[in-house]
Short mmCIF file of C-alpha atoms (C1' of nucleotides) in Angstrom, two decimals:
data_model
loop_
_atom_site.label_atom_id
_atom_site.label_comp_id
_atom_site.label_asym_id
_atom_site.label_seq_id
_atom_site.Cartn_x
_atom_site.Cartn_y
_atom_site.Cartn_z
CA MET S 138 0.00 0.00 0.00
CA THR S 139 2.99 2.26 0.28
CA GLU S 140 2.61 4.37 -2.82
CA ALA S 141 5.52 6.48 -3.91
CA PRO S 142 5.26 9.75 -2.00
CA ARG S 143 5.33 13.15 -3.65
CA CYS S 144 7.13 15.73 -1.59
CA ARG S 145 7.92 19.34 -2.24
CA PHE S 146 10.06 22.14 -0.93
CA ALA S 147 8.44 25.53 -1.26
CA PRO S 148 10.93 28.35 -0.73
CA SER S 149 9.91 31.94 -0.99
CA PRO S 150 12.42 34.14 -2.80
CA THR S 151 12.75 36.66 -0.01
CA GLY S 152 16.21 35.57 1.12
CA PHE S 153 19.06 33.17 0.54
CA LEU S 154 18.68 29.52 1.27
CA HIS S 155 19.61 29.24 4.92
CA VAL S 156 20.57 26.18 6.89
CA GLY S 157 17.06 25.66 8.24
CA GLY S 158 15.68 25.54 4.73
CA ALA S 159 18.51 23.26 3.72
CA ARG S 160 17.60 20.85 6.50
CA THR S 161 13.99 20.88 5.29
CA VAL S 162 15.19 20.13 1.77
CA LEU S 163 17.31 17.27 3.06
CA PHE S 164 14.54 15.60 5.02
CA ASN S 165 12.16 15.89 2.08
CA TRP S 166 14.83 14.51 -0.18
CA LEU S 167 15.72 11.61 2.13
CA PHE S 168 12.10 10.69 2.59
CA ALA S 169 11.28 10.82 -1.11
CA ARG S 170 14.42 8.98 -2.19
CA GLN S 171 14.12 6.17 0.30
CA ARG S 172 10.55 5.45 -0.71
CA GLY S 173 11.12 5.85 -4.40
CA GLY S 174 9.01 8.98 -4.53
CA SER S 175 9.55 12.37 -6.05
CA PHE S 176 10.87 15.58 -4.66
CA LEU S 177 9.53 18.72 -6.30
CA LEU S 178 10.38 22.38 -6.04
CA ARG S 179 7.84 25.16 -5.98
CA VAL S 180 8.86 28.76 -5.68
CA GLU S 181 6.30 30.58 -3.56
CA ASP S 182 6.34 33.98 -5.16
CA THR S 183 2.80 35.10 -4.52
CA ASP S 184 3.82 38.38 -2.96
CA LEU S 185 5.15 40.38 -5.89
CA ASP S 186 6.23 43.28 -3.71
CA ARG S 187 8.64 41.23 -1.69
CA ASN S 188 9.99 38.98 -4.37
CA GLN S 189 13.59 39.14 -5.40
CA PRO S 190 13.73 36.90 -8.46
CA GLU S 191 17.52 36.80 -8.45
CA LEU S 192 17.33 34.99 -5.14
CA VAL S 193 15.68 32.05 -6.85
CA ASP S 194 18.97 31.35 -8.56
CA ASP S 195 20.83 31.43 -5.28
CA ILE S 196 18.37 29.03 -3.71
CA LEU S 197 18.49 26.57 -6.58
CA ARG S 198 22.25 26.82 -6.75
CA SER S 199 22.59 26.06 -3.06
CA ILE S 200 20.34 23.02 -3.33
CA GLU S 201 22.43 21.76 -6.22
CA TRP S 202 25.61 22.44 -4.29
CA LEU S 203 24.30 20.25 -1.49
CA GLY S 204 23.80 17.52 -4.06
CA LEU S 205 20.09 17.24 -3.40
CA GLY S 206 18.57 17.21 -6.83
CA TRP S 207 14.89 17.71 -7.46
CA ASP S 208 12.54 16.14 -9.96
CA GLY S 209 11.22 18.04 -12.94
CA GLU S 210 11.30 21.77 -13.39
CA PRO S 211 10.78 24.10 -10.47
CA VAL S 212 7.25 25.48 -10.47
CA HIS S 213 6.65 29.18 -9.99
CA GLN S 214 3.55 29.66 -7.97
CA SER S 215 2.83 33.02 -9.57
CA ALA S 216 2.18 31.14 -12.82
CA ASN S 217 -0.85 29.50 -11.22
CA ARG S 218 -2.57 32.71 -10.29
CA ASP S 219 -5.60 32.18 -12.51
CA ARG S 220 -6.13 28.77 -11.03
CA HIS S 221 -5.94 30.16 -7.50
CA LEU S 222 -8.48 32.83 -8.31
CA GLU S 223 -10.73 30.30 -9.96
CA VAL S 224 -10.80 28.29 -6.75
CA ALA S 225 -11.40 31.48 -4.81
CA GLU S 226 -14.48 32.22 -6.88
CA ALA S 227 -15.74 28.71 -6.39
CA LEU S 228 -15.35 29.16 -2.65
CA VAL S 229 -17.41 32.34 -2.82
CA ALA S 230 -20.07 30.62 -4.85
CA ALA S 231 -20.24 27.79 -2.34
CA GLY S 232 -20.50 30.23 0.57
CA HIS S 233 -17.09 29.44 2.01
CA ALA S 234 -15.62 32.83 1.33
CA PHE S 235 -16.79 36.43 1.21
CA TRP S 236 -15.52 39.86 0.27
CA SER S 237 -14.78 42.03 3.23
CA GLY S 238 -13.44 45.41 4.18
CA TRP S 239 -13.04 44.34 7.78
CA GLN S 240 -9.76 44.48 9.57
CA PRO S 241 -9.25 42.96 12.99
CA ALA S 242 -8.82 45.56 15.73
CA GLN S 243 -5.35 46.11 17.06
CA GLY S 244 -4.34 46.36 20.67
CA SER S 245 -5.22 44.54 23.83
CA GLY S 246 -8.25 42.52 24.69
CA PRO S 247 -9.44 39.31 23.15
CA PRO S 248 -8.65 39.26 19.45
CA GLU S 249 -11.50 39.53 16.99
CA ARG S 250 -11.99 36.38 14.94
CA ARG S 251 -15.08 37.03 12.90
CA ALA S 252 -15.42 39.63 10.21
CA THR S 253 -18.28 41.93 11.04
CA ASP S 254 -19.30 42.03 7.40
CA ARG S 255 -19.14 38.32 6.69
CA ASP S 256 -22.89 38.24 5.94
CA ALA S 257 -23.14 41.62 4.26
CA GLY S 258 -23.08 40.09 0.81
CA LEU S 259 -20.41 42.47 -0.42
CA GLY S 260 -18.76 42.10 -3.80
CA PRO S 261 -15.16 42.76 -4.65
CA GLY S 262 -14.18 46.38 -4.46
CA GLU S 263 -11.76 48.98 -3.25
CA GLY S 264 -10.15 47.87 -0.02
CA ARG S 265 -11.94 44.57 0.04
CA ALA S 266 -10.14 41.30 0.54
CA LEU S 267 -11.59 37.85 0.14
CA ARG S 268 -11.79 36.10 3.47
CA PHE S 269 -12.52 32.53 4.39
CA ARG S 270 -15.70 31.88 6.32
CA VAL S 271 -14.35 29.86 9.23
CA PRO S 272 -17.04 27.65 10.78
CA ASP S 273 -18.24 28.96 14.13
CA GLY S 274 -18.11 25.65 15.90
CA GLY S 275 -16.07 22.53 15.75
CA ALA S 276 -12.37 22.03 15.34
CA THR S 277 -9.86 20.79 12.82
CA THR S 278 -7.56 17.94 13.71
CA PHE S 279 -4.71 16.56 11.70
CA THR S 280 -2.17 13.89 12.36
CA ASP S 281 1.40 15.02 12.26
CA LEU S 282 3.91 12.26 11.66
CA ILE S 283 6.27 13.85 14.13
CA ARG S 284 3.95 15.42 16.67
CA GLY S 285 0.90 13.23 16.73
CA ASP S 286 -2.60 14.70 16.60
CA VAL S 287 -2.92 18.47 16.60
CA THR S 288 -6.30 20.06 17.15
CA VAL S 289 -7.27 23.69 16.80
CA GLY S 290 -10.76 24.94 17.61
CA HIS S 291 -12.44 26.94 14.86
CA ALA S 292 -13.31 29.59 17.42
CA ASP S 293 -9.60 30.29 17.65
CA ILE S 294 -9.16 30.81 13.93
CA GLU S 295 -9.97 34.19 12.42
CA ASP S 296 -11.71 34.72 9.10
CA PHE S 297 -8.37 34.75 7.29
CA VAL S 298 -7.58 36.38 3.98
CA LEU S 299 -7.48 34.32 0.79
CA VAL S 300 -7.12 37.06 -1.79
CA ARG S 301 -5.67 40.49 -1.17
CA ALA S 302 -7.57 43.65 -2.03
CA ASN S 303 -5.17 44.04 -4.94
CA GLY S 304 -6.45 40.80 -6.35
CA THR S 305 -3.46 38.57 -5.65
CA PRO S 306 -3.86 35.26 -3.87
CA MET S 307 -2.36 34.73 -0.45
CA PHE S 308 0.15 32.06 0.38
CA LEU S 309 -2.33 29.84 2.24
CA LEU S 310 -4.71 29.64 -0.69
CA ALA S 311 -1.98 29.12 -3.26
CA ASN S 312 -0.36 26.56 -1.05
CA ALA S 313 -3.45 24.47 -0.51
CA VAL S 314 -4.49 24.65 -4.15
CA ASP S 315 -1.07 23.87 -5.59
CA ASP S 316 -0.40 20.99 -3.24
CA SER S 317 -3.72 19.56 -4.26
CA ASP S 318 -3.11 20.10 -7.98
CA MET S 319 0.39 18.67 -7.73
CA ALA S 320 -0.97 15.68 -5.84
CA ILE S 321 1.47 16.23 -3.00
CA THR S 322 1.16 13.36 -0.56
CA HIS S 323 3.54 14.49 2.19
CA VAL S 324 4.15 17.99 3.39
CA LEU S 325 7.37 18.19 5.37
CA ARG S 326 8.09 21.73 6.49
CA GLY S 327 9.19 23.81 9.43
CA GLU S 328 7.43 23.91 12.73
CA GLU S 329 6.41 27.51 12.16
CA HIS S 330 3.69 26.22 9.85
CA VAL S 331 1.87 24.12 12.44
CA ASN S 332 -0.58 26.87 13.25
CA GLY S 333 -1.40 27.50 9.64
CA THR S 334 -2.19 23.89 8.89
CA PRO S 335 -5.82 23.92 10.08
CA LYS S 336 -6.48 26.87 7.76
CA TYR S 337 -4.88 24.99 4.91
CA LEU S 338 -7.08 22.02 5.69
CA LEU S 339 -10.18 24.16 5.95
CA ILE S 340 -9.51 25.46 2.45
CA GLN S 341 -9.00 22.02 1.02
CA ALA S 342 -12.12 20.71 2.71
CA ALA S 343 -14.10 23.58 1.19
CA MET S 344 -12.65 22.82 -2.23
CA GLY S 345 -14.29 19.44 -2.22
CA PRO S 346 -12.51 16.15 -2.74
CA THR S 347 -8.75 16.63 -2.86
CA VAL S 348 -5.64 14.68 -2.09
CA ARG S 349 -5.11 15.41 1.57
CA PRO S 350 -1.44 15.29 2.33
CA THR S 351 0.10 13.85 5.43
CA PHE S 352 1.99 16.42 7.46
CA ALA S 353 5.25 16.36 9.32
CA HIS S 354 6.46 19.55 10.96
CA LEU S 355 10.19 19.52 11.52
CA PRO S 356 11.67 21.17 14.59
CA ILE S 357 13.02 24.62 13.91
CA LEU S 358 16.70 25.47 14.15
CA VAL S 359 17.62 27.91 16.88
CA ASP S 360 20.57 30.07 17.91
CA GLU S 361 22.37 30.04 21.27
CA GLN S 362 19.56 32.15 22.68
CA ARG S 363 17.14 29.47 21.58
CA LYS S 364 15.52 31.82 19.12
CA LYS S 365 14.55 30.77 15.65
CA LEU S 366 17.42 31.18 13.21
CA SER S 367 16.73 34.11 10.94
CA LYS S 368 18.54 35.35 7.91
CA ARG S 369 18.28 38.78 9.41
CA LYS S 370 20.24 38.22 12.58
CA HIS S 371 22.49 35.31 11.68
CA ALA S 372 25.01 34.47 9.01
CA VAL S 373 23.36 31.21 8.12
CA ALA S 374 23.13 31.23 4.36
CA VAL S 375 24.21 27.93 2.89
CA SER S 376 26.43 29.85 0.50
CA ASP S 377 28.30 31.36 3.46
CA PHE S 378 29.36 27.91 4.55
CA GLU S 379 30.35 27.05 1.04
CA ALA S 380 32.52 30.15 1.02
CA LYS S 381 34.09 29.16 4.34
CA GLY S 382 35.22 25.88 2.91
CA ILE S 383 32.65 23.49 4.30
CA LEU S 384 32.24 20.43 2.08
CA PRO S 385 28.68 19.89 0.86
CA GLU S 386 28.76 16.27 1.97
CA ALA S 387 29.78 17.34 5.47
CA MET S 388 27.04 19.95 5.52
CA VAL S 389 24.43 17.42 4.51
CA ASN S 390 25.72 14.90 7.02
CA TYR S 391 25.58 17.43 9.83
CA LEU S 392 22.14 18.67 8.84
CA ALA S 393 20.82 15.11 9.01
CA LEU S 394 21.86 15.06 12.66
CA LEU S 395 19.64 17.98 13.64
CA GLY S 396 16.38 16.52 14.80
CA TRP S 397 17.33 12.98 13.99
CA GLY S 398 20.05 10.45 14.64
CA PRO S 399 20.92 7.06 13.17
CA PRO S 400 19.87 4.16 15.40
CA ASP S 401 23.38 2.75 15.70
CA GLY S 402 24.85 6.07 16.79
CA ILE S 403 27.36 6.28 13.94
CA GLU S 404 27.04 9.92 13.01
CA VAL S 405 29.52 10.43 10.20
CA ARG S 406 28.48 8.36 7.23
CA PRO S 407 27.69 8.61 3.54
CA LEU S 408 24.43 9.95 2.18
CA ALA S 409 23.45 6.58 0.78
CA GLU S 410 23.39 5.17 4.29
CA LEU S 411 21.39 8.09 5.58
CA VAL S 412 18.79 7.42 2.92
CA GLU S 413 18.69 3.84 4.10
CA LEU S 414 18.40 4.59 7.81
CA PHE S 415 16.30 7.73 7.89
CA ARG S 416 12.87 7.39 9.48
CA LEU S 417 10.57 10.37 9.51
CA GLU S 418 8.76 8.90 12.50
CA ASP S 419 11.97 9.09 14.50
CA VAL S 420 12.47 12.80 13.97
CA ASN S 421 12.48 14.81 17.20
CA SER S 422 9.91 17.42 17.95
CA SER S 423 12.04 19.84 19.93
CA PRO S 424 14.11 22.68 18.49
CA ALA S 425 17.77 22.05 17.65
CA PHE S 426 20.74 24.35 18.03
CA PHE S 427 22.86 24.79 14.93
CA ASP S 428 26.37 24.15 16.24
CA VAL S 429 29.05 25.42 13.88
CA LYS S 430 31.76 23.77 15.99
CA LYS S 431 30.32 20.36 15.40
CA LEU S 432 29.76 21.11 11.73
CA GLU S 433 33.45 21.97 11.42
CA ALA S 434 34.49 18.87 13.34
CA ILE S 435 32.55 16.73 10.90
CA ASN S 436 33.97 18.74 8.05
CA GLY S 437 37.44 17.92 9.35
CA ASP S 438 36.57 14.23 9.30
CA TYR S 439 35.46 14.46 5.70
CA LEU S 440 38.53 16.46 4.74
CA ARG S 441 40.88 13.92 6.28
CA ALA S 442 39.10 11.03 4.61
CA LEU S 443 39.92 12.48 1.18
CA PRO S 444 42.88 11.21 -0.85
CA VAL S 445 45.49 13.97 -0.74
CA GLU S 446 45.07 14.73 -4.42
CA ASP S 447 41.33 15.25 -3.95
CA PHE S 448 41.98 17.36 -0.90
CA LEU S 449 44.30 19.62 -2.84
CA GLY S 450 41.80 19.85 -5.64
CA ARG S 451 39.13 20.99 -3.24
CA VAL S 452 41.44 23.52 -1.64
CA GLU S 453 42.33 25.03 -4.99
CA PRO S 454 39.39 27.47 -5.29
CA PHE S 455 40.12 28.78 -1.81
CA LEU S 456 43.66 29.87 -2.49
CA GLU S 457 44.13 33.61 -2.54
CA HIS S 458 47.69 33.25 -3.77
CA GLY S 459 47.47 30.09 -5.77
CA GLU S 460 50.63 30.66 -7.75
CA ARG S 461 52.74 30.59 -4.65
CA SER S 462 50.75 28.37 -2.30
CA ARG S 463 50.11 25.64 -4.83
CA PRO S 464 53.65 24.23 -5.13
CA VAL S 465 54.15 24.42 -1.40
CA LEU S 466 50.87 22.70 -0.68
CA ARG S 467 51.79 19.96 -3.08
CA GLU S 468 54.77 19.29 -0.87
CA LEU S 469 53.07 19.63 2.52
CA GLY S 470 49.56 18.60 1.50
CA ALA S 471 49.18 15.67 3.83
CA GLU S 472 50.50 17.65 6.77
CA VAL S 473 48.06 20.45 6.15
CA GLN S 474 45.20 18.06 5.60
CA THR S 475 45.26 16.61 9.10
CA ARG S 476 45.27 20.06 10.64
CA VAL S 477 42.58 21.83 8.74
CA ARG S 478 38.89 22.10 9.58
CA THR S 479 37.75 24.06 6.57
CA LEU S 480 39.18 24.44 3.11
CA ALA S 481 39.68 28.13 3.70
CA ASP S 482 42.11 27.34 6.53
CA ALA S 483 44.61 25.54 4.32
CA GLU S 484 46.56 28.42 2.91
CA GLY S 485 47.20 29.88 6.34
CA TYR S 486 49.34 26.88 7.21
CA VAL S 487 51.78 27.37 4.38
CA ASP S 488 51.83 31.04 3.46
CA PHE S 489 54.97 31.58 5.56
CA LEU S 490 56.79 29.58 2.91
CA TRP S 491 56.34 32.11 0.17
CA ARG S 492 55.94 35.37 1.99
CA ASP S 493 59.06 37.53 1.97
CA GLU S 494 58.78 37.83 5.70
CA PRO S 495 56.79 35.60 8.00
CA GLU S 496 53.81 37.36 9.53
CA ILE S 497 54.87 37.40 13.13
CA ASP S 498 52.14 36.76 15.66
CA GLU S 499 53.20 38.97 18.55
CA ALA S 500 51.71 36.73 21.21
CA ALA S 501 53.62 33.79 19.78
CA TRP S 502 56.80 35.83 19.62
CA ALA S 503 56.48 36.95 23.22
CA LYS S 504 55.85 33.43 24.41
CA ALA S 505 58.57 31.64 22.48
CA LEU S 506 61.26 34.28 22.16
CA GLY S 507 60.50 37.22 24.38
CA ARG S 508 60.31 35.44 27.69
CA ASP S 509 62.87 32.71 27.21
CA GLU S 510 66.49 33.67 27.81
CA ARG S 511 67.58 30.47 26.11
CA ALA S 512 66.03 31.72 22.88
CA ALA S 513 69.06 33.75 21.79
CA PRO S 514 71.64 31.00 22.30
CA MET S 515 69.22 28.58 20.69
CA LEU S 516 68.97 30.69 17.56
CA ASP S 517 72.73 31.13 17.44
CA ALA S 518 73.38 27.43 17.87
CA THR S 519 70.76 26.49 15.32
CA ILE S 520 72.20 28.88 12.77
CA ALA S 521 75.63 27.39 13.29
CA GLU S 522 74.40 23.82 13.02
CA TRP S 523 72.14 24.36 10.05
CA GLU S 524 74.73 26.22 8.07
CA ALA S 525 76.55 22.94 7.80
CA ALA S 526 73.84 20.29 8.00
CA PRO S 527 72.49 18.46 4.92
CA LEU S 528 69.02 19.68 4.02
CA ASP S 529 67.03 16.63 5.00
CA VAL S 530 64.68 15.94 7.87
CA ASP S 531 66.86 13.55 9.84
CA ALA S 532 70.00 15.61 9.57
CA LEU S 533 68.19 18.80 10.49
CA LYS S 534 66.70 17.11 13.49
CA ALA S 535 70.03 15.75 14.70
CA ALA S 536 71.57 19.16 14.23
CA MET S 537 68.86 20.84 16.21
CA GLU S 538 69.25 18.35 19.01
CA ARG S 539 72.87 19.39 19.32
CA ALA S 540 71.85 23.02 19.29
CA ALA S 541 69.24 22.40 21.96
CA LEU S 542 71.79 20.85 24.26
CA ALA S 543 74.16 23.73 23.67
CA ALA S 544 71.45 26.27 24.45
CA GLY S 545 70.44 24.59 27.67
CA TYR S 546 67.29 22.78 26.63
CA VAL S 547 68.19 19.67 28.58
CA ASN S 548 65.82 17.16 30.07
CA ALA S 549 66.21 15.14 33.26
CA GLU S 550 68.08 12.39 31.49
CA GLY S 551 70.50 14.81 29.94
CA GLY S 552 68.88 14.59 26.52
CA PRO S 553 67.62 17.48 24.38
CA GLN S 554 64.20 19.01 25.03
CA LEU S 555 63.35 19.16 21.41
CA GLY S 556 59.75 20.25 21.80
CA LYS S 557 60.69 23.25 23.92
CA ALA S 558 63.76 24.15 21.91
CA GLN S 559 61.76 24.13 18.74
CA ALA S 560 59.42 26.95 19.79
CA PRO S 561 61.76 29.93 19.21
CA VAL S 562 62.94 28.50 15.91
CA ARG S 563 59.42 27.85 14.73
CA VAL S 564 58.26 31.36 15.52
CA ALA S 565 61.34 32.80 13.87
CA LEU S 566 60.63 30.87 10.70
CA THR S 567 56.83 30.87 10.51
CA GLY S 568 55.69 33.57 12.88
CA ARG S 569 53.42 31.14 14.68
CA THR S 570 53.53 28.47 17.31
CA VAL S 571 51.53 25.97 15.33
CA GLY S 572 51.97 24.57 11.86
CA PRO S 573 53.32 21.68 9.86
CA PRO S 574 56.29 19.72 11.25
CA LEU S 575 59.31 21.96 11.56
CA PHE S 576 62.00 20.05 9.67
CA GLU S 577 59.72 19.36 6.76
CA SER S 578 58.98 23.05 6.69
CA VAL S 579 62.66 23.89 6.69
CA VAL S 580 63.28 21.59 3.77
CA ALA S 581 60.51 23.35 1.92
CA LEU S 582 61.77 26.79 2.88
CA GLY S 583 65.32 26.14 1.77
CA ARG S 584 68.59 26.83 3.52
CA ASP S 585 69.09 30.46 2.56
CA ARG S 586 65.71 31.72 3.61
CA THR S 587 65.77 29.61 6.76
CA LEU S 588 69.05 31.11 7.85
CA ALA S 589 68.01 34.59 6.88
CA ARG S 590 64.90 34.39 9.03
CA LEU S 591 66.77 32.97 11.97
CA ARG S 592 69.31 35.82 11.73
CA GLU S 593 66.56 38.38 11.43
CA ALA S 594 64.85 37.02 14.53
CA ARG S 595 68.13 37.03 16.36
CA ARG S 596 68.59 40.69 15.46
CA ARG S 597 65.19 41.54 16.80
CA LEU S 598 65.85 39.99 20.16
"C1'" G G 174 -3.41 38.34 25.86
"C1'" C G 175 -5.05 34.03 22.95
"C1'" C G 176 -3.79 29.46 20.21
"C1'" C G 177 -0.29 25.60 19.12
"C1'" C G 178 4.19 22.97 20.05
"C1'" C G 179 8.25 21.41 23.09
"C1'" A G 180 11.16 19.77 27.75
"C1'" U G 181 17.57 13.63 28.73
"C1'" C G 182 24.86 16.04 29.83
"C1'" G G 183 26.91 23.15 27.78
"C1'" U G 184 25.24 21.35 22.56
"C1'" C G 185 23.22 17.41 19.11
"C1'" C G 186 21.41 12.60 19.25
"C1'" A G 187 20.23 7.26 21.76
"C1'" G G 188 16.69 5.54 25.14
"C1'" U G 189 9.50 4.02 23.46
"C1'" G G 190 7.89 0.28 31.57
"C1'" G G 191 12.54 -3.54 34.04
"C1'" C G 192 18.93 -4.52 29.95
"C1'" C G 193 19.70 2.88 32.62
"C1'" C G 194 22.63 4.83 39.83
"C1'" A G 195 21.12 6.62 31.65
"C1'" G G 196 24.69 5.42 26.17
"C1'" G G 197 27.29 7.95 21.81
"C1'" A G 198 29.04 12.49 19.29
"C1'" C G 199 30.77 17.82 19.51
"C1'" A G 200 32.84 21.04 23.11
"C1'" C G 201 35.77 21.14 27.62
"C1'" C G 202 39.66 18.94 31.07
"C1'" G G 203 43.57 15.29 31.92
"C1'" G G 204 47.06 11.44 29.98
"C1'" C G 205 49.53 8.67 26.05
"C1'" C G 206 51.80 9.10 21.17
"C1'" U G 207 54.99 12.91 19.30
"C1'" U G 208 59.81 17.57 16.10
"C1'" U G 209 55.02 22.24 17.88
"C1'" C G 210 50.03 22.02 16.64
"C1'" A G 211 46.78 18.68 14.65
"C1'" C G 212 45.43 13.55 13.91
"C1'" G G 213 44.88 8.99 16.69
"C1'" C G 214 44.24 6.36 21.33
"C1'" C G 215 42.90 6.20 26.67
"C1'" G G 216 40.42 8.50 30.71
"C1'" G G 217 37.50 12.49 33.18
"C1'" C G 218 33.67 16.20 33.91
"C1'" G G 219 28.60 16.33 32.81
"C1'" A G 220 21.61 15.47 32.13
"C1'" C G 221 16.26 12.46 32.78
"C1'" A G 222 12.98 20.78 34.72
"C1'" C G 223 9.61 20.37 39.20
"C1'" G G 224 5.30 18.23 41.75
"C1'" G G 225 1.61 14.72 41.87
"C1'" G G 226 -0.34 10.21 40.16
"C1'" U G 227 -0.68 4.97 37.41
"C1'" U G 228 2.47 0.52 38.21
"C1'" C G 229 5.64 -4.67 41.73
"C1'" G G 230 8.74 -1.30 38.81
"C1'" A G 231 9.00 5.17 35.08
"C1'" A G 232 13.70 9.07 31.68
"C1'" U G 233 9.86 6.22 29.36
"C1'" C G 234 2.33 6.42 30.61
"C1'" C G 235 -1.37 10.36 32.80
"C1'" C G 236 -2.36 15.22 35.21
"C1'" G G 237 -0.60 19.80 36.91
"C1'" U G 238 3.27 23.53 37.52
"C1'" U G 239 7.37 25.98 35.71
"C1'" G G 240 10.40 27.08 31.72
"C1'" G G 241 11.37 27.61 26.47
"C1'" G G 242 9.81 28.13 21.47
"C1'" G G 243 6.40 29.01 17.41
"C1'" G G 244 2.04 31.40 15.61
"C1'" U G 245 -1.33 35.20 16.07
"C1'" G G 246 -0.04 40.03 8.77
"C1'" C G 247 -4.24 42.04 2.85
"C1'" C G 248 4.57 38.02 4.73
"C1'" A G 249 5.86 33.08 3.50
#
RNA sequence: GCCCCCAUCGUCCAGUGGCCCAGGACACCGGCCUUUCACGCCGGCGACACGGGUUCGAAUCCCGUUGGGGGUGCCA
């Protein structure tokens, strides 16, 4: 009896695709794919004044970037206007809707629900909107796959607007009509739509026999203040994460973990497995915090799982100085790969190799060179040793061990404290306290530049 | 105000009456490995909001309280 479901994502082109929307896309996509159904796109552009058509491209692009393809061509809701208005007229004819100049009173006190002119028999006209005649008694109940039964009393629903005074259909009308016409079987959308669902259902009921979809309202995504994520207040556009160097597969993987979790607890896994394991019924009903730290941790896992060549290929578009970073990255690629959390981080680990001067981090300088009286002798000894040492990792290391002993970096057993001794040299060469392994870096830097930087640091002391 | 929804570690998720004095992941803190950092490994900290029921037995069921969120637009 399980027919192939028909799902849809219905973005409105009033902003970029943000992570909340992306999560909604993902869950629709997972659900449709796993049951062999279809996933459709419908651009909800009923409000001409607010539309920004160019945003449609951004939204579609972001969905493609995530790798979540849709079926068929995206539908533009504005193209169905005549159909929406035709239904509206039928609703009037059947007594389910009426033209009205009424506007609910503002301010305190119990809100007005019923239009005072609902029985006035008005026709369309200046300042008149078409409103739905909400039944006085009774209630509408629907079953939400995630939340169970939700009931709203008709007395709590106002005579809501179907068609604006300017003649354009409202979202609720268009939504109910299009879903019906597109034979949508499952509406998976954000929790903010729960309250609108009874109205949607009231419209469909008044339309006569229609395909009544099953609903599932996904928990919203919130910020650290537990407020709904908004494009206004937060940098949460999917394209921002793309620009930061988050891999789409990591993004999708992380998104799947908000409101749901695989039964075996293995969180990082390929999309194909998520399709397999995903169960809409197991989706949580409480809001989820979008944790960038965890996203980046997962991104790091994906980055490290890549063959080095692939990793370098992915880093490529993020290089600001490709000409110079590229050869160096080719040499130190694997070292950089284990350290990086986003693709945009990569270049920062190697830029000291091609800059004329390392960019000295003052805090690092103070810590490794400023406060350590052994720093000066260490630099001197290192310069002396490295002037003569062969330029290979083992020889450089042995040479530095001798320098460390000479400079007083001696451990309890009388051996060299290589870790400690390395700090001033590292900062002198790279400007930082962290980075790829030192001797490998020296090989890449070359003898002349290495010595020059050590001497320069020594001068500064 | 009114309506709706929600409530397990700081965060995300597991747990659907006994396997739970609650498990995993991120974060954090230690340790190991080690040429720094990172990776990896080991360990630690850390939660069933509260109060009543139901039951031999409740994180799990019911009621209430409190707290949070969403909606309440001629936006979507």
